[in-house]
Tab-separated table of C-alpha atoms in Angstrom:
chain	number	residue	atom	x	y	z
A	980	UNK	CA	24.505	42.444	-40.567
A	981	UNK	CA	21.029	41.965	-39.172
A	982	UNK	CA	20.945	38.380	-40.410
A	983	UNK	CA	24.329	37.657	-38.738
A	984	UNK	CA	23.096	39.132	-35.452
A	985	UNK	CA	19.907	37.120	-35.534
A	986	UNK	CA	21.851	33.925	-36.263
A	987	UNK	CA	24.248	34.630	-33.381
A	988	UNK	CA	21.296	35.251	-31.091
A	989	UNK	CA	19.636	32.025	-32.149
A	990	UNK	CA	22.791	30.043	-31.473
A	991	UNK	CA	23.219	31.600	-28.059
A	992	UNK	CA	19.626	30.772	-27.188
A	993	UNK	CA	20.049	27.185	-28.412
A	994	UNK	CA	23.133	26.699	-26.255
A	995	UNK	CA	21.335	28.257	-23.293
A	996	UNK	CA	18.325	25.964	-23.707
A	997	UNK	CA	20.582	22.903	-24.009
A	998	UNK	CA	22.344	23.925	-20.793
A	999	UNK	CA	19.036	24.363	-19.027
A	1000	UNK	CA	17.888	20.909	-20.185
A	1001	UNK	CA	21.097	19.341	-18.899
A	1002	UNK	CA	20.722	21.122	-15.597
A	1003	UNK	CA	17.064	19.994	-15.270
A	1004	UNK	CA	18.148	16.385	-15.804
A	1005	UNK	CA	19.956	16.546	-12.469
A	1006	UNK	CA	22.667	14.337	-11.028
A	1007	UNK	CA	22.868	10.672	-10.227
A	1008	UNK	CA	23.885	10.032	-6.608
A	1009	UNK	CA	25.201	6.583	-5.658
A	1010	UNK	CA	24.823	4.751	-2.345
A	1011	UNK	CA	26.239	1.397	-1.173
A	1012	UNK	CA	26.452	0.186	2.424
A	1013	UNK	CA	29.552	-1.868	1.504
A	1014	UNK	CA	31.521	1.288	0.680
A	1015	UNK	CA	34.030	2.947	2.948
A	1016	UNK	CA	33.201	6.166	4.762
A	1017	UNK	CA	34.073	9.429	3.055
A	1018	UNK	CA	32.555	8.785	-0.363
A	1019	UNK	CA	31.131	11.717	-2.309
A	1020	UNK	CA	28.301	9.767	-4.027
A	1021	UNK	CA	29.436	10.816	-7.530
A	1022	UNK	CA	29.943	7.287	-8.913
A	1023	UNK	CA	29.982	3.622	-7.911
A	1024	UNK	CA	33.715	3.890	-7.074
A	1025	UNK	CA	33.041	6.525	-4.396
A	1026	UNK	CA	29.420	6.098	-3.273
A	1027	UNK	CA	27.886	7.359	-0.084
A	1028	UNK	CA	27.686	4.665	2.507
A	1029	UNK	CA	24.436	5.918	4.018
A	1030	UNK	CA	21.192	6.737	2.240
A	1031	UNK	CA	20.554	9.657	4.583
A	1032	UNK	CA	23.669	11.425	3.280
A	1033	UNK	CA	22.349	11.050	-0.293
A	1034	UNK	CA	18.958	12.398	0.694
A	1035	UNK	CA	20.591	15.406	2.376
A	1036	UNK	CA	22.592	16.163	-0.782
A	1037	UNK	CA	19.785	15.534	-3.299
A	1038	UNK	CA	17.848	18.367	-4.960
A	1039	UNK	CA	14.953	18.287	-7.363
A	1040	UNK	CA	15.886	16.548	-10.621
A	1041	UNK	CA	18.360	14.149	-8.963
A	1042	UNK	CA	18.194	10.372	-8.915
A	1043	UNK	CA	19.566	8.329	-6.019
A	1044	UNK	CA	20.688	4.812	-6.935
A	1045	UNK	CA	21.012	2.449	-3.952
A	1046	UNK	CA	22.855	-0.857	-4.031
A	1047	UNK	CA	21.762	-4.038	-2.283
A	1048	UNK	CA	22.104	-3.950	1.469
A	1049	UNK	CA	20.324	-2.804	4.629
A	1050	UNK	CA	19.860	0.885	5.322
A	1051	UNK	CA	18.569	2.335	8.576
A	1052	UNK	CA	17.055	5.833	8.934
A	1053	UNK	CA	19.080	6.776	12.046
A	1054	UNK	CA	22.462	6.222	10.342
A	1055	UNK	CA	24.543	8.759	8.381
A	1056	UNK	CA	28.215	9.716	8.080
A	1057	UNK	CA	28.010	11.760	11.299
A	1058	UNK	CA	26.341	8.864	13.135
A	1059	UNK	CA	27.725	5.624	11.662
A	1060	UNK	CA	26.513	3.635	14.659
A	1061	UNK	CA	23.042	5.238	14.545
A	1062	UNK	CA	21.372	7.700	16.890
A	1063	UNK	CA	18.771	5.299	18.224
A	1064	UNK	CA	16.085	7.928	17.604
A	1065	UNK	CA	12.708	6.364	16.884
A	1066	UNK	CA	11.633	9.484	15.026
A	1067	UNK	CA	14.365	8.909	12.413
A	1068	UNK	CA	12.857	8.265	8.974
A	1069	UNK	CA	13.714	8.342	5.265
A	1070	UNK	CA	12.002	11.557	4.155
A	1071	UNK	CA	11.120	11.678	0.474
A	1072	UNK	CA	11.716	14.853	-1.601
A	1073	UNK	CA	9.839	16.392	-4.500
A	1074	UNK	CA	11.605	15.832	-7.794
A	1075	UNK	CA	13.942	13.182	-6.389
A	1076	UNK	CA	13.772	9.590	-7.699
A	1077	UNK	CA	15.122	6.942	-5.317
A	1078	UNK	CA	15.757	3.541	-6.924
A	1079	UNK	CA	17.013	0.364	-5.316
A	1080	UNK	CA	18.158	-3.045	-6.494
A	1081	UNK	CA	21.626	-2.271	-7.942
A	1082	UNK	CA	24.674	-4.516	-7.839
A	1083	UNK	CA	26.758	-1.571	-6.727
A	1084	UNK	CA	30.255	-0.916	-5.425
A	1085	UNK	CA	32.943	-3.477	-6.345
A	1086	UNK	CA	30.741	-5.496	-8.736
A	1087	UNK	CA	31.753	-6.121	-12.370
A	1088	UNK	CA	28.546	-4.446	-13.570
A	1089	UNK	CA	27.636	-2.062	-10.744
A	1090	UNK	CA	24.669	-0.601	-12.648
A	1091	UNK	CA	23.082	-4.040	-13.097
A	1092	UNK	CA	19.649	-3.797	-11.538
A	1093	UNK	CA	17.437	-6.626	-10.237
A	1094	UNK	CA	15.334	-5.888	-7.170
A	1095	UNK	CA	15.102	-9.580	-6.228
A	1096	UNK	CA	18.769	-10.513	-6.763
A	1097	UNK	CA	20.073	-7.290	-5.266
A	1098	UNK	CA	17.482	-6.723	-2.556
A	1099	UNK	CA	17.687	-3.262	-1.050
A	1100	UNK	CA	16.167	-3.050	2.423
A	1101	UNK	CA	15.047	0.014	4.300
A	1102	UNK	CA	14.804	-1.156	7.897
A	1103	UNK	CA	13.374	0.436	11.014
A	1104	UNK	CA	14.989	-2.266	13.176
A	1105	UNK	CA	17.570	0.092	14.639
A	1106	UNK	CA	19.278	-2.506	16.848
A	1107	UNK	CA	18.976	-5.313	14.348
A	1108	UNK	CA	17.431	-7.632	16.917
A	1109	UNK	CA	13.812	-8.150	15.753
A	1110	UNK	CA	12.344	-11.608	16.199
A	1111	UNK	CA	9.261	-13.392	14.855
A	1112	UNK	CA	5.833	-11.885	15.528
A	1113	UNK	CA	7.273	-8.403	16.114
A	1114	UNK	CA	9.416	-9.465	19.077
A	1115	UNK	CA	12.077	-6.973	20.271
A	1116	UNK	CA	10.685	-4.138	18.148
A	1117	UNK	CA	10.259	-1.640	20.988
A	1118	UNK	CA	13.161	0.530	19.777
A	1119	UNK	CA	12.207	0.510	16.100
A	1120	UNK	CA	11.523	3.621	14.025
A	1121	UNK	CA	7.961	4.880	14.111
A	1122	UNK	CA	8.012	5.228	10.306
A	1123	UNK	CA	10.673	3.774	8.066
A	1124	UNK	CA	9.690	6.107	5.184
A	1125	UNK	CA	7.726	9.368	5.289
A	1126	UNK	CA	6.020	11.144	2.362
A	1127	UNK	CA	6.027	14.441	4.222
A	1128	UNK	CA	3.838	16.561	1.958
A	1129	UNK	CA	5.404	15.430	-1.342
A	1130	UNK	CA	3.700	15.152	-4.706
A	1131	UNK	CA	3.983	12.550	-7.497
A	1132	UNK	CA	7.486	13.688	-8.478
A	1133	UNK	CA	8.795	12.073	-5.301
A	1134	UNK	CA	9.499	8.475	-6.377
A	1135	UNK	CA	10.397	5.379	-4.380
A	1136	UNK	CA	11.179	2.385	-6.619
A	1137	UNK	CA	12.474	-1.091	-5.864
A	1138	UNK	CA	12.821	-1.370	-2.088
A	1139	UNK	CA	11.801	-3.666	0.762
A	1140	UNK	CA	10.462	-1.607	3.704
A	1141	UNK	CA	10.398	-3.471	7.009
A	1142	UNK	CA	10.665	-3.094	10.779
A	1143	UNK	CA	8.523	0.002	11.295
A	1144	UNK	CA	6.721	0.216	14.641
A	1145	UNK	CA	4.218	3.063	14.831
A	1146	UNK	CA	3.056	2.646	18.413
A	1147	UNK	CA	3.867	6.178	19.590
A	1148	UNK	CA	1.958	9.406	20.377
A	1149	UNK	CA	-1.123	10.078	18.285
A	1150	UNK	CA	-0.689	13.857	18.296
A	1151	UNK	CA	2.482	13.434	16.228
A	1152	UNK	CA	1.035	10.759	13.936
A	1153	UNK	CA	3.516	8.344	15.432
A	1154	UNK	CA	0.784	5.715	15.814
A	1155	UNK	CA	0.160	5.342	12.077
A	1156	UNK	CA	2.094	4.013	9.048
A	1157	UNK	CA	4.866	1.802	10.425
A	1158	UNK	CA	6.289	1.099	6.981
A	1159	UNK	CA	5.371	4.407	5.374
A	1160	UNK	CA	3.448	7.431	6.577
A	1161	UNK	CA	1.719	9.543	3.932
A	1162	UNK	CA	-0.165	12.377	5.557
A	1163	UNK	CA	-0.958	14.959	2.870
A	1164	UNK	CA	1.504	13.206	0.611
A	1165	UNK	CA	1.061	11.800	-2.900
A	1166	UNK	CA	4.359	10.138	-3.867
A	1167	UNK	CA	4.838	7.536	-6.595
A	1168	UNK	CA	5.725	4.102	-5.200
A	1169	UNK	CA	6.709	1.298	-7.548
A	1170	UNK	CA	7.985	-2.261	-7.124
A	1171	UNK	CA	8.207	-2.016	-3.304
A	1172	UNK	CA	7.503	-4.608	-0.667
A	1173	UNK	CA	6.168	-3.635	2.757
A	1174	UNK	CA	6.644	-6.514	5.207
A	1175	UNK	CA	6.897	-7.009	8.923
A	1176	UNK	CA	5.688	-3.536	9.892
A	1177	UNK	CA	3.357	-2.692	12.799
A	1178	UNK	CA	1.164	0.319	13.669
A	1179	UNK	CA	-1.960	1.140	15.585
A	1180	UNK	CA	-3.405	2.068	12.200
A	1181	UNK	CA	-1.858	1.120	8.864
A	1182	UNK	CA	0.894	-1.365	9.604
A	1183	UNK	CA	2.388	-1.296	6.141
A	1184	UNK	CA	1.215	2.160	5.022
A	1185	UNK	CA	-1.034	4.996	6.259
A	1186	UNK	CA	-2.524	7.515	3.812
A	1187	UNK	CA	-4.550	10.605	4.739
A	1188	UNK	CA	-5.800	13.464	2.586
A	1189	UNK	CA	-3.795	12.583	-0.502
A	1190	UNK	CA	-3.671	10.479	-3.686
A	1191	UNK	CA	-0.408	8.493	-3.997
A	1192	UNK	CA	0.021	6.028	-6.819
A	1193	UNK	CA	1.268	2.504	-6.103
A	1194	UNK	CA	2.249	-0.010	-8.817
A	1195	UNK	CA	3.486	-3.608	-8.444
A	1196	UNK	CA	3.727	-3.303	-4.651
A	1197	UNK	CA	3.359	-6.082	-2.112
A	1198	UNK	CA	2.078	-5.810	1.471
A	1199	UNK	CA	2.792	-8.961	3.459
A	1200	UNK	CA	3.035	-9.897	7.099
A	1201	UNK	CA	2.108	-6.448	8.414
A	1202	UNK	CA	-0.165	-5.946	11.446
A	1203	UNK	CA	-2.239	-3.213	13.094
A	1204	UNK	CA	-5.344	-2.635	15.155
A	1205	UNK	CA	-6.945	-1.350	11.951
A	1206	UNK	CA	-5.638	-1.755	8.403
A	1207	UNK	CA	-2.911	-4.370	8.748
A	1208	UNK	CA	-1.534	-3.806	5.268
A	1209	UNK	CA	-2.860	-0.299	4.608
A	1210	UNK	CA	-5.115	2.326	6.266
A	1211	UNK	CA	-6.689	5.004	4.076
A	1212	UNK	CA	-8.379	8.025	5.698
A	1213	UNK	CA	-10.232	10.580	3.563
A	1214	UNK	CA	-8.062	9.926	0.523
A	1215	UNK	CA	-8.033	8.345	-2.912
A	1216	UNK	CA	-4.910	6.326	-3.692
A	1217	UNK	CA	-4.526	4.418	-6.966
A	1218	UNK	CA	-3.195	0.843	-6.696
A	1219	UNK	CA	-2.294	-1.189	-9.758
A	1220	UNK	CA	-1.040	-4.796	-9.721
A	1221	UNK	CA	-0.605	-4.769	-5.948
A	1222	UNK	CA	-0.778	-7.756	-3.581
A	1223	UNK	CA	-1.963	-7.923	0.057
A	1224	UNK	CA	-1.144	-11.224	1.735
A	1225	UNK	CA	-0.877	-12.551	5.304
A	1226	UNK	CA	-1.635	-9.205	6.902
A	1227	UNK	CA	-3.688	-9.026	10.101
A	1228	UNK	CA	-5.779	-6.518	12.059
A	1229	UNK	CA	-7.042	-6.851	15.620
A	1230	UNK	CA	-10.264	-5.086	14.584
A	1231	UNK	CA	-10.948	-4.156	10.931
A	1232	UNK	CA	-9.325	-4.523	7.542
A	1233	UNK	CA	-6.682	-7.225	7.615
A	1234	UNK	CA	-5.428	-6.302	4.174
A	1235	UNK	CA	-6.842	-2.755	3.840
A	1236	UNK	CA	-9.055	-0.395	5.812
A	1237	UNK	CA	-10.743	2.489	3.968
A	1238	UNK	CA	-12.330	5.191	6.118
A	1239	UNK	CA	-14.329	7.716	4.076
A	1240	UNK	CA	-11.974	6.969	1.208
A	1241	UNK	CA	-12.239	6.314	-2.533
A	1242	UNK	CA	-9.283	4.125	-3.527
A	1243	UNK	CA	-9.050	2.853	-7.069
A	1244	UNK	CA	-7.755	-0.705	-7.312
A	1245	UNK	CA	-6.916	-2.452	-10.591
A	1246	UNK	CA	-5.523	-6.014	-10.893
A	1247	UNK	CA	-4.980	-6.329	-7.165
A	1248	UNK	CA	-4.935	-9.485	-5.012
A	1249	UNK	CA	-5.986	-9.999	-1.402
A	1250	UNK	CA	-5.233	-13.411	0.011
A	1251	UNK	CA	-4.779	-15.013	3.431
A	1252	UNK	CA	-5.475	-11.807	5.399
A	1253	UNK	CA	-7.161	-11.874	8.804
A	1254	UNK	CA	-9.349	-9.493	10.848
A	1255	UNK	CA	-12.457	-9.347	13.045
A	1256	UNK	CA	-14.254	-7.405	10.316
A	1257	UNK	CA	-13.155	-7.421	6.681
A	1258	UNK	CA	-10.405	-10.000	6.424
A	1259	UNK	CA	-9.370	-8.766	2.967
A	1260	UNK	CA	-10.806	-5.224	3.015
A	1261	UNK	CA	-13.002	-3.083	5.260
A	1262	UNK	CA	-14.819	-0.032	3.892
A	1263	UNK	CA	-16.462	2.462	6.211
A	1264	UNK	CA	-17.989	5.213	4.095
A	1265	UNK	CA	-16.575	6.251	0.763
A	1266	UNK	CA	-16.830	4.686	-2.695
A	1267	UNK	CA	-13.930	2.359	-3.540
A	1268	UNK	CA	-13.553	1.147	-7.138
A	1269	UNK	CA	-12.229	-2.362	-7.621
A	1270	UNK	CA	-11.516	-3.829	-11.078
A	1271	UNK	CA	-10.066	-7.206	-12.122
A	1272	UNK	CA	-9.153	-8.083	-8.539
A	1273	UNK	CA	-9.197	-11.237	-6.461
A	1274	UNK	CA	-10.125	-11.870	-2.797
A	1275	UNK	CA	-9.217	-15.408	-1.722
A	1276	UNK	CA	-8.662	-17.369	1.475
A	1277	UNK	CA	-9.246	-14.330	3.686
A	1278	UNK	CA	-11.056	-14.703	6.984
A	1279	UNK	CA	-12.910	-12.527	9.443
A	1280	UNK	CA	-14.185	-13.519	12.850
A	1281	UNK	CA	-17.379	-11.483	12.788
A	1282	UNK	CA	-18.213	-10.401	9.235
A	1283	UNK	CA	-16.897	-10.054	5.681
A	1284	UNK	CA	-14.239	-12.649	5.113
A	1285	UNK	CA	-13.338	-11.085	1.756
A	1286	UNK	CA	-14.832	-7.594	2.196
A	1287	UNK	CA	-16.832	-5.697	4.840
A	1288	UNK	CA	-18.859	-2.646	3.860
A	1289	UNK	CA	-20.695	-0.311	6.244
A	1290	UNK	CA	-22.242	2.882	4.858
A	1291	UNK	CA	-20.011	2.410	1.813
A	1292	UNK	CA	-20.724	2.212	-1.920
A	1293	UNK	CA	-18.040	0.173	-3.681
A	1294	UNK	CA	-18.110	-0.476	-7.419
A	1295	UNK	CA	-16.677	-3.808	-8.443
A	1296	UNK	CA	-16.094	-5.173	-11.935
A	1297	UNK	CA	-14.629	-8.470	-13.123
A	1298	UNK	CA	-13.596	-9.433	-9.621
A	1299	UNK	CA	-13.591	-12.730	-7.711
A	1300	UNK	CA	-14.299	-13.785	-4.142
A	1301	UNK	CA	-13.262	-17.369	-3.442
A	1302	UNK	CA	-12.658	-19.546	-0.380
A	1303	UNK	CA	-13.154	-16.675	2.106
A	1304	UNK	CA	-14.813	-17.363	5.464
A	1305	UNK	CA	-16.580	-15.518	8.278
A	1306	UNK	CA	-19.468	-15.751	10.664
A	1307	UNK	CA	-21.551	-13.433	8.445
A	1308	UNK	CA	-20.838	-12.967	4.751
A	1309	UNK	CA	-18.040	-15.324	3.856
A	1310	UNK	CA	-17.361	-13.402	0.625
A	1311	UNK	CA	-18.886	-10.014	1.411
A	1312	UNK	CA	-20.795	-8.324	4.246
A	1313	UNK	CA	-22.850	-5.182	3.620
A	1314	UNK	CA	-24.670	-3.081	6.248
A	1315	UNK	CA	-26.095	0.360	7.131
A	1316	UNK	CA	-27.129	1.692	3.717
A	1317	UNK	CA	-24.212	0.270	1.837
A	1318	UNK	CA	-24.956	0.180	-1.879
A	1319	UNK	CA	-22.541	-2.009	-3.840
A	1320	UNK	CA	-22.531	-2.218	-7.604
A	1321	UNK	CA	-21.112	-5.484	-8.857
A	1322	UNK	CA	-20.705	-6.442	-12.510
A	1323	UNK	CA	-19.242	-9.645	-14.045
A	1324	UNK	CA	-18.018	-10.819	-10.682
A	1325	UNK	CA	-17.891	-14.272	-9.061
A	1326	UNK	CA	-18.456	-15.613	-5.566
A	1327	UNK	CA	-17.311	-19.184	-5.241
A	1328	UNK	CA	-16.649	-21.617	-2.350
A	1329	UNK	CA	-17.007	-19.018	0.346
A	1330	UNK	CA	-18.462	-20.094	3.714
A	1331	UNK	CA	-20.207	-18.530	6.713
A	1332	UNK	CA	-22.852	-19.257	9.364
A	1333	UNK	CA	-25.126	-16.886	7.436
A	1334	UNK	CA	-24.650	-15.644	3.892
A	1335	UNK	CA	-21.940	-17.885	2.510
A	1336	UNK	CA	-21.337	-15.736	-0.569
A	1337	UNK	CA	-22.879	-12.434	0.605
A	1338	UNK	CA	-24.674	-11.071	3.671
A	1339	UNK	CA	-26.830	-7.929	3.286
A	1340	UNK	CA	-28.308	-6.013	6.225
A	1341	UNK	CA	-30.256	-2.821	5.536
A	1342	UNK	CA	-28.430	-2.489	2.231
A	1343	UNK	CA	-29.450	-2.393	-1.421
A	1344	UNK	CA	-27.156	-3.562	-4.186
A	1345	UNK	CA	-27.069	-3.867	-7.931
A	1346	UNK	CA	-25.649	-7.100	-9.273
A	1347	UNK	CA	-25.308	-7.715	-13.006
A	1348	UNK	CA	-23.913	-10.832	-14.720
A	1349	UNK	CA	-22.581	-12.265	-11.468
A	1350	UNK	CA	-22.120	-15.884	-10.465
A	1351	UNK	CA	-22.599	-17.478	-6.996
A	1352	UNK	CA	-21.405	-21.101	-6.962
A	1353	UNK	CA	-20.368	-23.604	-4.335
A	1354	UNK	CA	-20.859	-21.213	-1.412
A	1355	UNK	CA	-22.157	-22.593	1.881
A	1356	UNK	CA	-23.840	-21.418	5.080
A	1357	UNK	CA	-24.493	-23.548	8.160
A	1358	UNK	CA	-27.726	-21.624	8.730
A	1359	UNK	CA	-29.228	-19.205	6.174
A	1360	UNK	CA	-28.391	-18.130	2.605
A	1361	UNK	CA	-25.731	-20.278	1.024
A	1362	UNK	CA	-25.308	-17.875	-1.853
A	1363	UNK	CA	-26.851	-14.716	-0.420
A	1364	UNK	CA	-28.695	-13.699	2.774
A	1365	UNK	CA	-30.844	-10.548	2.703
A	1366	UNK	CA	-31.979	-9.188	6.080
A	1367	UNK	CA	-33.877	-6.183	7.372
A	1368	UNK	CA	-35.100	-4.294	4.298
A	1369	UNK	CA	-32.314	-5.388	2.018
A	1370	UNK	CA	-33.579	-5.543	-1.565
A	1371	UNK	CA	-30.803	-6.173	-4.057
A	1372	UNK	CA	-31.391	-5.757	-7.808
A	1373	UNK	CA	-30.177	-8.957	-9.473
A	1374	UNK	CA	-29.890	-9.157	-13.254
A	1375	UNK	CA	-28.563	-12.085	-15.303
A	1376	UNK	CA	-26.981	-13.659	-12.268
A	1377	UNK	CA	-26.463	-17.366	-11.695
A	1378	UNK	CA	-26.845	-19.242	-8.368
A	1379	UNK	CA	-25.668	-22.832	-8.638
A	1380	UNK	CA	-24.437	-25.445	-6.206
A	1381	UNK	CA	-24.804	-23.281	-3.092
A	1382	UNK	CA	-25.939	-24.901	0.166
A	1383	UNK	CA	-27.486	-23.902	3.506
A	1384	UNK	CA	-29.886	-25.185	6.097
A	1385	UNK	CA	-32.379	-22.678	4.641
A	1386	UNK	CA	-32.131	-20.823	1.324
A	1387	UNK	CA	-29.326	-22.555	-0.451
A	1388	UNK	CA	-29.192	-19.991	-3.271
A	1389	UNK	CA	-30.725	-16.889	-1.721
A	1390	UNK	CA	-32.550	-16.315	1.560
A	1391	UNK	CA	-34.731	-13.233	2.049
């Protein structure tokens, strides 16, 4: 009798645990902007038409699958023509995975997924009238997507985020993060493109006080006063296989601006970005870590075509600076007690008035197994220019084919 009771109890517990596992798996919610109004989101035959409806319905454990199309944050089933509210945003949720790039409603294989073929766009262009160079964007959403205090269980995967215009009041953070605003938020962002967004700070993305993880993301054609592609403030995001191209800043950090931040970058590319200081990246305080990354064809009007460091201590390994240009430090500019550590890195074909490859001012650095080749300066230090108590430690480094009016390889 006791054995039978124990067996029955074990079976009941097994069934209970299986039910709990199924419940934890959550539901799949479907969205397609080609669908008719009135869908319940339960399958591709009856999807929600608006992403906001799916986000309202979703709870932790759910996945939202979004078909190709254009989705605006001010639209839902109650407001099919949009509200016009610039504060409208796609708010992420903990435990909810949002994936784009599906063929969707009416297609022979609706679950077929290809983020390039079936591009899924989250757009802050509420009137659909944006022009080149951010023309007609005055009515656009302040932030297309908002992290809103989420953790790494909030996932955004496979979207193009565009048309954000964070030019609003600072006291509401409406001047930061046109594409995505992450204040105290650490979501997981994968295979997303941030393009054509504007902000006072952080055109593509703004991060403060958090550690989001980004993988295979692209930031292109974004603009801001600081941090055209991304602005990081007192935070430590991890970026893997990400690209920053053709972003611009009116002041610092065309591709990325790091203020007292410690981002970790692996296999990242910065090319064709533009700023006054730090065409590719600007670091003010903090200790960024950069590995296997490339800075090429970036330009800065005043200093640091590839990278600008002031009071910052970056660690760089197996990275390359090539064809960058600036007035000071074509490849890299260092000042005010910056202390870079560079290992197995290359500076080639960078150009500047002073310090074609690197310009150091009141900064000490440690360089090991690095190569400076083909860099040029119209005045001093084709490879490296050291000024005002700068005393770098250089070990097993090569200076070859650099040119300048004075100090082709290194000028002290």
